[in-house]
PDB file of N, CA and C in Angstrom:
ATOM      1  N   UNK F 241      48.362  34.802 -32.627  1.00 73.00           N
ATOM      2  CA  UNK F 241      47.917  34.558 -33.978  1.00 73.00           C
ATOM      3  C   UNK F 241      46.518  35.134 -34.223  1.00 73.00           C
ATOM      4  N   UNK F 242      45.899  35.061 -33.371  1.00 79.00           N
ATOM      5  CA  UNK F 242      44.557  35.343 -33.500  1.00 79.00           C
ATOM      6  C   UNK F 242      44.120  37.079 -33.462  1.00 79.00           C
ATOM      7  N   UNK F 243      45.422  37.798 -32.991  1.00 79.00           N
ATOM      8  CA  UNK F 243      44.959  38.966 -32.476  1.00 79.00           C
ATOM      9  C   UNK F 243      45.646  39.480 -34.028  1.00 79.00           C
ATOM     10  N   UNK F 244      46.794  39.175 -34.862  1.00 82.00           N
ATOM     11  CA  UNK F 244      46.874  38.963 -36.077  1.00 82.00           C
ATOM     12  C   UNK F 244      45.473  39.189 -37.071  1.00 82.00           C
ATOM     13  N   UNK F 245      45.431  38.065 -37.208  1.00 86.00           N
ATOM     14  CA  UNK F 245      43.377  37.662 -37.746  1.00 86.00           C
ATOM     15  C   UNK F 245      42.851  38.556 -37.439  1.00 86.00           C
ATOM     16  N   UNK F 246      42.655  38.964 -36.356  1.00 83.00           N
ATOM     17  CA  UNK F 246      41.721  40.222 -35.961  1.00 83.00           C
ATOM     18  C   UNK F 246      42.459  41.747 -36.796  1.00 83.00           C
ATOM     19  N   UNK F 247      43.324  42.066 -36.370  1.00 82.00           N
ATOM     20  CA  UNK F 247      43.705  42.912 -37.304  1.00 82.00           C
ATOM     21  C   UNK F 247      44.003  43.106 -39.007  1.00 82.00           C
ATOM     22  N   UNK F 248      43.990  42.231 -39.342  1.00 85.00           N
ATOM     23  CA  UNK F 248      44.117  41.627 -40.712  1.00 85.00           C
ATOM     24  C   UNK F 248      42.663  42.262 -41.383  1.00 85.00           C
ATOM     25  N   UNK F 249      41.700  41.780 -40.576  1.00 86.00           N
ATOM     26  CA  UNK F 249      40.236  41.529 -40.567  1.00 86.00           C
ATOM     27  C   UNK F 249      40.375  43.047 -40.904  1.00 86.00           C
ATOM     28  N   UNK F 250      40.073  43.913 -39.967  1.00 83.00           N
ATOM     29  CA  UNK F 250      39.881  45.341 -39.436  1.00 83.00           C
ATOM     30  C   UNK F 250      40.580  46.135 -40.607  1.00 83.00           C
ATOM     31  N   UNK F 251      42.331  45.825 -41.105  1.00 84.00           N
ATOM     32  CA  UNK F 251      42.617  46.270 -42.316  1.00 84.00           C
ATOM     33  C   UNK F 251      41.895  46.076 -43.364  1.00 84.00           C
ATOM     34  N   UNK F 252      41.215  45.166 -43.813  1.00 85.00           N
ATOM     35  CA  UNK F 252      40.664  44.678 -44.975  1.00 85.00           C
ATOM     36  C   UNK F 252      39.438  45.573 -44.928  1.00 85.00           C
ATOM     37  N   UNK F 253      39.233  45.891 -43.885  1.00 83.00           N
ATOM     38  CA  UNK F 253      37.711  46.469 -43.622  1.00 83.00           C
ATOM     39  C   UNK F 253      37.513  47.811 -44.396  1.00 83.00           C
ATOM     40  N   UNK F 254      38.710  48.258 -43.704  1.00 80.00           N
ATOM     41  CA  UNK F 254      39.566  49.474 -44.263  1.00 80.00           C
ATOM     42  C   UNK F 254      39.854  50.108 -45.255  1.00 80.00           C
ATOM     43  N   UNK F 255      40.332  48.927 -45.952  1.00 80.00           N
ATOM     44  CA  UNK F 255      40.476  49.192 -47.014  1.00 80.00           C
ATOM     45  C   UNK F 255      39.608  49.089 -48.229  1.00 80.00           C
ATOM     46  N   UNK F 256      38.360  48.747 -47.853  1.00 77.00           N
ATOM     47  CA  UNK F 256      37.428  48.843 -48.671  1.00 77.00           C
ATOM     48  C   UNK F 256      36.650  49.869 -48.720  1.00 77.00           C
ATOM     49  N   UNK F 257      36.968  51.044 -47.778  1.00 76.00           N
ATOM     50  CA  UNK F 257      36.707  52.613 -47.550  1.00 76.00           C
ATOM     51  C   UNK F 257      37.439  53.683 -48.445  1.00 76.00           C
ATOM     52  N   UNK F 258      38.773  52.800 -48.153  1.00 74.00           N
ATOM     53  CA  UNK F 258      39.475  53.859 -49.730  1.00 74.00           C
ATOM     54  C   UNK F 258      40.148  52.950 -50.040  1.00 74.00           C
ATOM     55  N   UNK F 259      39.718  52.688 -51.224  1.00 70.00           N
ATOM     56  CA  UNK F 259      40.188  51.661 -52.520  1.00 70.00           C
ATOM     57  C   UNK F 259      41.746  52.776 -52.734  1.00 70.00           C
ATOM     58  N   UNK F 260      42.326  51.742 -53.459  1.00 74.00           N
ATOM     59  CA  UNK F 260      43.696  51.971 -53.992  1.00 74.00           C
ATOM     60  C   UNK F 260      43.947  53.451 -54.900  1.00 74.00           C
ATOM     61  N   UNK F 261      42.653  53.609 -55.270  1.00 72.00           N
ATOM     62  CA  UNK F 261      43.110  54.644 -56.644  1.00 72.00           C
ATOM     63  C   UNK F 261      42.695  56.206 -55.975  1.00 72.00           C
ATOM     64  N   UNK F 262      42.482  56.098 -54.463  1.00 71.00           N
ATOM     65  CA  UNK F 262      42.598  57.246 -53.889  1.00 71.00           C
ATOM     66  C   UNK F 262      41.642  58.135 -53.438  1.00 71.00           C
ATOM     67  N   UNK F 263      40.443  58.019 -54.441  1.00 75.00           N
ATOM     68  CA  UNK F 263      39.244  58.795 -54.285  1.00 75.00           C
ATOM     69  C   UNK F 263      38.241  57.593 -52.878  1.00 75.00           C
ATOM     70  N   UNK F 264      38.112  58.693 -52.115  1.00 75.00           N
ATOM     71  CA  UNK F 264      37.658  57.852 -50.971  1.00 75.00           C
ATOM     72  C   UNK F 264      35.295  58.075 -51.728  1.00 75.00           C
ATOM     73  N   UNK F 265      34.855  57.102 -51.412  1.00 74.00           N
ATOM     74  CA  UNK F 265      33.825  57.110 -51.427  1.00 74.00           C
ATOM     75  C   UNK F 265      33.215  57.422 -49.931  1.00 74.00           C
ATOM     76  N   UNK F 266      32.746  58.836 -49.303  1.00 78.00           N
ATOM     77  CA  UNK F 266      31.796  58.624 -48.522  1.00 78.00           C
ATOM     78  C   UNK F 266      30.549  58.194 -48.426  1.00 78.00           C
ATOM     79  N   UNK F 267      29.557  58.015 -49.479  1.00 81.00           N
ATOM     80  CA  UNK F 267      28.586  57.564 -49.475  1.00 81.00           C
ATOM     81  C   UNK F 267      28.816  56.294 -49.031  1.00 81.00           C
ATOM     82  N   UNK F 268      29.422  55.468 -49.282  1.00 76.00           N
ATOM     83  CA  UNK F 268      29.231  53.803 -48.268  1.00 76.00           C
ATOM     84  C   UNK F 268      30.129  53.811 -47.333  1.00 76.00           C
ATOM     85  N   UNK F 269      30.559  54.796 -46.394  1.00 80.00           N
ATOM     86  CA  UNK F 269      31.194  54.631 -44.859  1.00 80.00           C
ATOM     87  C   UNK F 269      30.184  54.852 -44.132  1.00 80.00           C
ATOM     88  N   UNK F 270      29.635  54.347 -43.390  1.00 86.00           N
ATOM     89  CA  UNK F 270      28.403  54.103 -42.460  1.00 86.00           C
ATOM     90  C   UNK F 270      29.054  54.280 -40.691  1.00 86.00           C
ATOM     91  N   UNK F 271      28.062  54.824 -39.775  1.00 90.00           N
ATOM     92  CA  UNK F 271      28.856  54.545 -38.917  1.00 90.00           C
ATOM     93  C   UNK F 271      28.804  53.056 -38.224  1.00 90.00           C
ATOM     94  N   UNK F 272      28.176  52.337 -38.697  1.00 90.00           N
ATOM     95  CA  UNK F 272      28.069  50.812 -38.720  1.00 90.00           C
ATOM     96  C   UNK F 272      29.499  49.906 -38.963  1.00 90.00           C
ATOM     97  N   UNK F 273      30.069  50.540 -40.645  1.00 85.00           N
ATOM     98  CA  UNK F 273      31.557  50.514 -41.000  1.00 85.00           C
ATOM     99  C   UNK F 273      32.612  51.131 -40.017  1.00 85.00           C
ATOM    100  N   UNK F 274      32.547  51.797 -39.562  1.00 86.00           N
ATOM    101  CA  UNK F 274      33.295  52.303 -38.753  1.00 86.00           C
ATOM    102  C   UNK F 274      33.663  51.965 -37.490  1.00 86.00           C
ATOM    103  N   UNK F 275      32.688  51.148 -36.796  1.00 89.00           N
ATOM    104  CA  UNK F 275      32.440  50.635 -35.660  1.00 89.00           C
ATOM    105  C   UNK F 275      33.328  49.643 -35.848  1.00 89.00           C
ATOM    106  N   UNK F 276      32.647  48.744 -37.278  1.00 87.00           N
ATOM    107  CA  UNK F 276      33.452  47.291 -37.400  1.00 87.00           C
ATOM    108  C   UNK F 276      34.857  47.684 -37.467  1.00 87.00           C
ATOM    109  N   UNK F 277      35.444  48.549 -38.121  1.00 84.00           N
ATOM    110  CA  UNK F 277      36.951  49.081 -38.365  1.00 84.00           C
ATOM    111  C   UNK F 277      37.537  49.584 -36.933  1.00 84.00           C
ATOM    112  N   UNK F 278      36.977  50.271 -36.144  1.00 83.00           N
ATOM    113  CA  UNK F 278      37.505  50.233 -35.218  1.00 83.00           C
ATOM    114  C   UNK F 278      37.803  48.823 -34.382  1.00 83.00           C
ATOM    115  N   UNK F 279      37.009  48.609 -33.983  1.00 83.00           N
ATOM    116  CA  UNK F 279      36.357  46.839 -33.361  1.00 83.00           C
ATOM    117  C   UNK F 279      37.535  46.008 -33.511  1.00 83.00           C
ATOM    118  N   UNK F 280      37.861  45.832 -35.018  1.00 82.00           N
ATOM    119  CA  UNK F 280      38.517  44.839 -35.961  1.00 82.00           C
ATOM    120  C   UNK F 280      40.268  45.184 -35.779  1.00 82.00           C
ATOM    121  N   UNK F 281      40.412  46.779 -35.882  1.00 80.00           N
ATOM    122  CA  UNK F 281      41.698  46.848 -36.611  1.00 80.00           C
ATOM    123  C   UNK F 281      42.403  47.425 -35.099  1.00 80.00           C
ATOM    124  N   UNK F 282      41.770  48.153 -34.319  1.00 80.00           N
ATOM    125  CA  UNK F 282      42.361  48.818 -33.142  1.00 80.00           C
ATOM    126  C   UNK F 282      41.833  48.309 -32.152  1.00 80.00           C
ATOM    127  N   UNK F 283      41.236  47.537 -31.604  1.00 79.00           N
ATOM    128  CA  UNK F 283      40.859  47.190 -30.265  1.00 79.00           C
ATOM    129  C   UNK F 283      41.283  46.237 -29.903  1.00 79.00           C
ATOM    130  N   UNK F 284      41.675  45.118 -30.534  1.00 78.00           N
ATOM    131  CA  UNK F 284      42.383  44.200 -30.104  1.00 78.00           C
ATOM    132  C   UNK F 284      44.137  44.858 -30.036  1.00 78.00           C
ATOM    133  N   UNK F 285      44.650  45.040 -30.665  1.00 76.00           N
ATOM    134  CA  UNK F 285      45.848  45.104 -30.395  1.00 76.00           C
ATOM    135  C   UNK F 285      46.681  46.253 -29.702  1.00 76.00           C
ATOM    136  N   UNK F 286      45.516  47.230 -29.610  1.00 82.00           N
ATOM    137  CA  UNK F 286      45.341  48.208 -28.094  1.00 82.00           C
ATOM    138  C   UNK F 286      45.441  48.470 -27.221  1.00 82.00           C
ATOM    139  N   UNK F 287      44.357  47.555 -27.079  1.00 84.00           N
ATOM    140  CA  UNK F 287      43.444  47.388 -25.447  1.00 84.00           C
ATOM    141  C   UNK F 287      43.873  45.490 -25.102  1.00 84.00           C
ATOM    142  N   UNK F 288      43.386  44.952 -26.151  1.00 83.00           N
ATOM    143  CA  UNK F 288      43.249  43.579 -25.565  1.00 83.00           C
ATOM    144  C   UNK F 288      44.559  42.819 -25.184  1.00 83.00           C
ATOM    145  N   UNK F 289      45.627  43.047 -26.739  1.00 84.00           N
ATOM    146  CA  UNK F 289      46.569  42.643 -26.301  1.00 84.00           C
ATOM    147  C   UNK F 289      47.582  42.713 -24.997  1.00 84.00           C
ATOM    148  N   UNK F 290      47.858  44.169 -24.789  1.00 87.00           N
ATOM    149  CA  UNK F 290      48.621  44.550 -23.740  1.00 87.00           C
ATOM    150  C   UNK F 290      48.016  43.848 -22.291  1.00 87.00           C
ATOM    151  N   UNK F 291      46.281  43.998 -21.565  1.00 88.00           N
ATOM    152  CA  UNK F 291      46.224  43.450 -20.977  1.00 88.00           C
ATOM    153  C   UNK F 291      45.552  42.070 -20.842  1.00 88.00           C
ATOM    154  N   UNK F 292      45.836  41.271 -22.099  1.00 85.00           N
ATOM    155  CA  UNK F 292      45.911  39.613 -21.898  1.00 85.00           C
ATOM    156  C   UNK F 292      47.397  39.433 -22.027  1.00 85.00           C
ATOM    157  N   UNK F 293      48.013  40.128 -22.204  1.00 87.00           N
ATOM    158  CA  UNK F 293      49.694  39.775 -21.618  1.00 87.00           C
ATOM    159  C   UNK F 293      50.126  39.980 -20.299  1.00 87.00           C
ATOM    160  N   UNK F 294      49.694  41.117 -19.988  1.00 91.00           N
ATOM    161  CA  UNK F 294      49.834  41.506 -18.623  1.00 91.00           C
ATOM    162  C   UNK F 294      49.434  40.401 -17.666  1.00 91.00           C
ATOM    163  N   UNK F 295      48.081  40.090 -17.746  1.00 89.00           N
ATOM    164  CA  UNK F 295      47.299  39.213 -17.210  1.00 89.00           C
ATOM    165  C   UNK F 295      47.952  37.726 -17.353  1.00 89.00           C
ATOM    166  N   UNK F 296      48.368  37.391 -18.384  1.00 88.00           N
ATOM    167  CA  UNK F 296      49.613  36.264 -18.566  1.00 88.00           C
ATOM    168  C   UNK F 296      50.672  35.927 -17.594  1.00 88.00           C
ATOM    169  N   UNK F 297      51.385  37.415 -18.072  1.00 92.00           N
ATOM    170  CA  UNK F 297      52.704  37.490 -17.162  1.00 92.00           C
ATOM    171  C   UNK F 297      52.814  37.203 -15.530  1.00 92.00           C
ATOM    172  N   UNK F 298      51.043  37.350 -15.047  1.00 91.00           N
ATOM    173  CA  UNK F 298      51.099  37.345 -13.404  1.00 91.00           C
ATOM    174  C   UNK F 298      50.270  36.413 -13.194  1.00 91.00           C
ATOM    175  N   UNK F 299      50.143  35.219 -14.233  1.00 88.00           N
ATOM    176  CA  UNK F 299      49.668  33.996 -13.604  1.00 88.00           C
ATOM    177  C   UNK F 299      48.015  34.249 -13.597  1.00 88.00           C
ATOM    178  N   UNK F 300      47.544  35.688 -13.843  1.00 87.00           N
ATOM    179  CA  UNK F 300      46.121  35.979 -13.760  1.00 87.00           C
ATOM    180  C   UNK F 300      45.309  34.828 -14.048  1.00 87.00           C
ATOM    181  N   UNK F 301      44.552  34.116 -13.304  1.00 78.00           N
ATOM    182  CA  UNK F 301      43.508  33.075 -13.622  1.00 78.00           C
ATOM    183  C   UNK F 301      42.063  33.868 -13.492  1.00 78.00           C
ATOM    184  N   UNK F 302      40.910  34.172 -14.403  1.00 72.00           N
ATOM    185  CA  UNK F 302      39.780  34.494 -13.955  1.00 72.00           C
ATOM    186  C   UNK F 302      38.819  33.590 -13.679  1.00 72.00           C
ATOM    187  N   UNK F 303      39.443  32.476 -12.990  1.00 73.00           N
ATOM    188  CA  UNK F 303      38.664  31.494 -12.438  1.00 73.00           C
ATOM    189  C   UNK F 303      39.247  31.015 -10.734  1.00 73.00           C
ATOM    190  N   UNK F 304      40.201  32.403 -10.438  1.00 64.00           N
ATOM    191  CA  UNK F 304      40.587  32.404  -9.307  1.00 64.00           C
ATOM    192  C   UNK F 304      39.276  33.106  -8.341  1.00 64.00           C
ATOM    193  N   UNK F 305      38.801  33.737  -8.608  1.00 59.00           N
ATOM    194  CA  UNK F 305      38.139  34.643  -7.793  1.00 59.00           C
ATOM    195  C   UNK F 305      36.311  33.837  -7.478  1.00 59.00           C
ATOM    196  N   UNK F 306      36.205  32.834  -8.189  1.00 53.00           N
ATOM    197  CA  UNK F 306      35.246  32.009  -7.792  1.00 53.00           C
ATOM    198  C   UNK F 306      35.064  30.841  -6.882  1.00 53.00           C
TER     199      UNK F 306
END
């Protein structure tokens, strides 16, 4: 659910870069914006998801190794 939220987030982000009617505004894409859009819309469901499933699937505890 949460990795949902996170992408949700990251779309919305998105989409406030190019509004609906097509004409993209570069003057307010920052690479600040961009960071967050990446961050938000692709890194979780990428990177994070695949290995916090993985890590699931094999019992992974990161409180084994202490």
């Amino acid at each position: 659910m949460q990795i949902t939220l996170n992408t949700i987030t990251g779309q919305c982000l998105d989409m406030t870069v190019s509004p609906p009617s097509g004409t993209v505004d570069f003057t307010t894409y920052t690479l600040d914006k961009y960071n967050a859009i990446v961050k938000w819309k692709t890194a979780f469901y990428s990177f994070y998801l695949p290995v916090a499933t993985a890590m699931y699937m094999v019992s992974f505890s990161p409180y084994y190794f202490l």
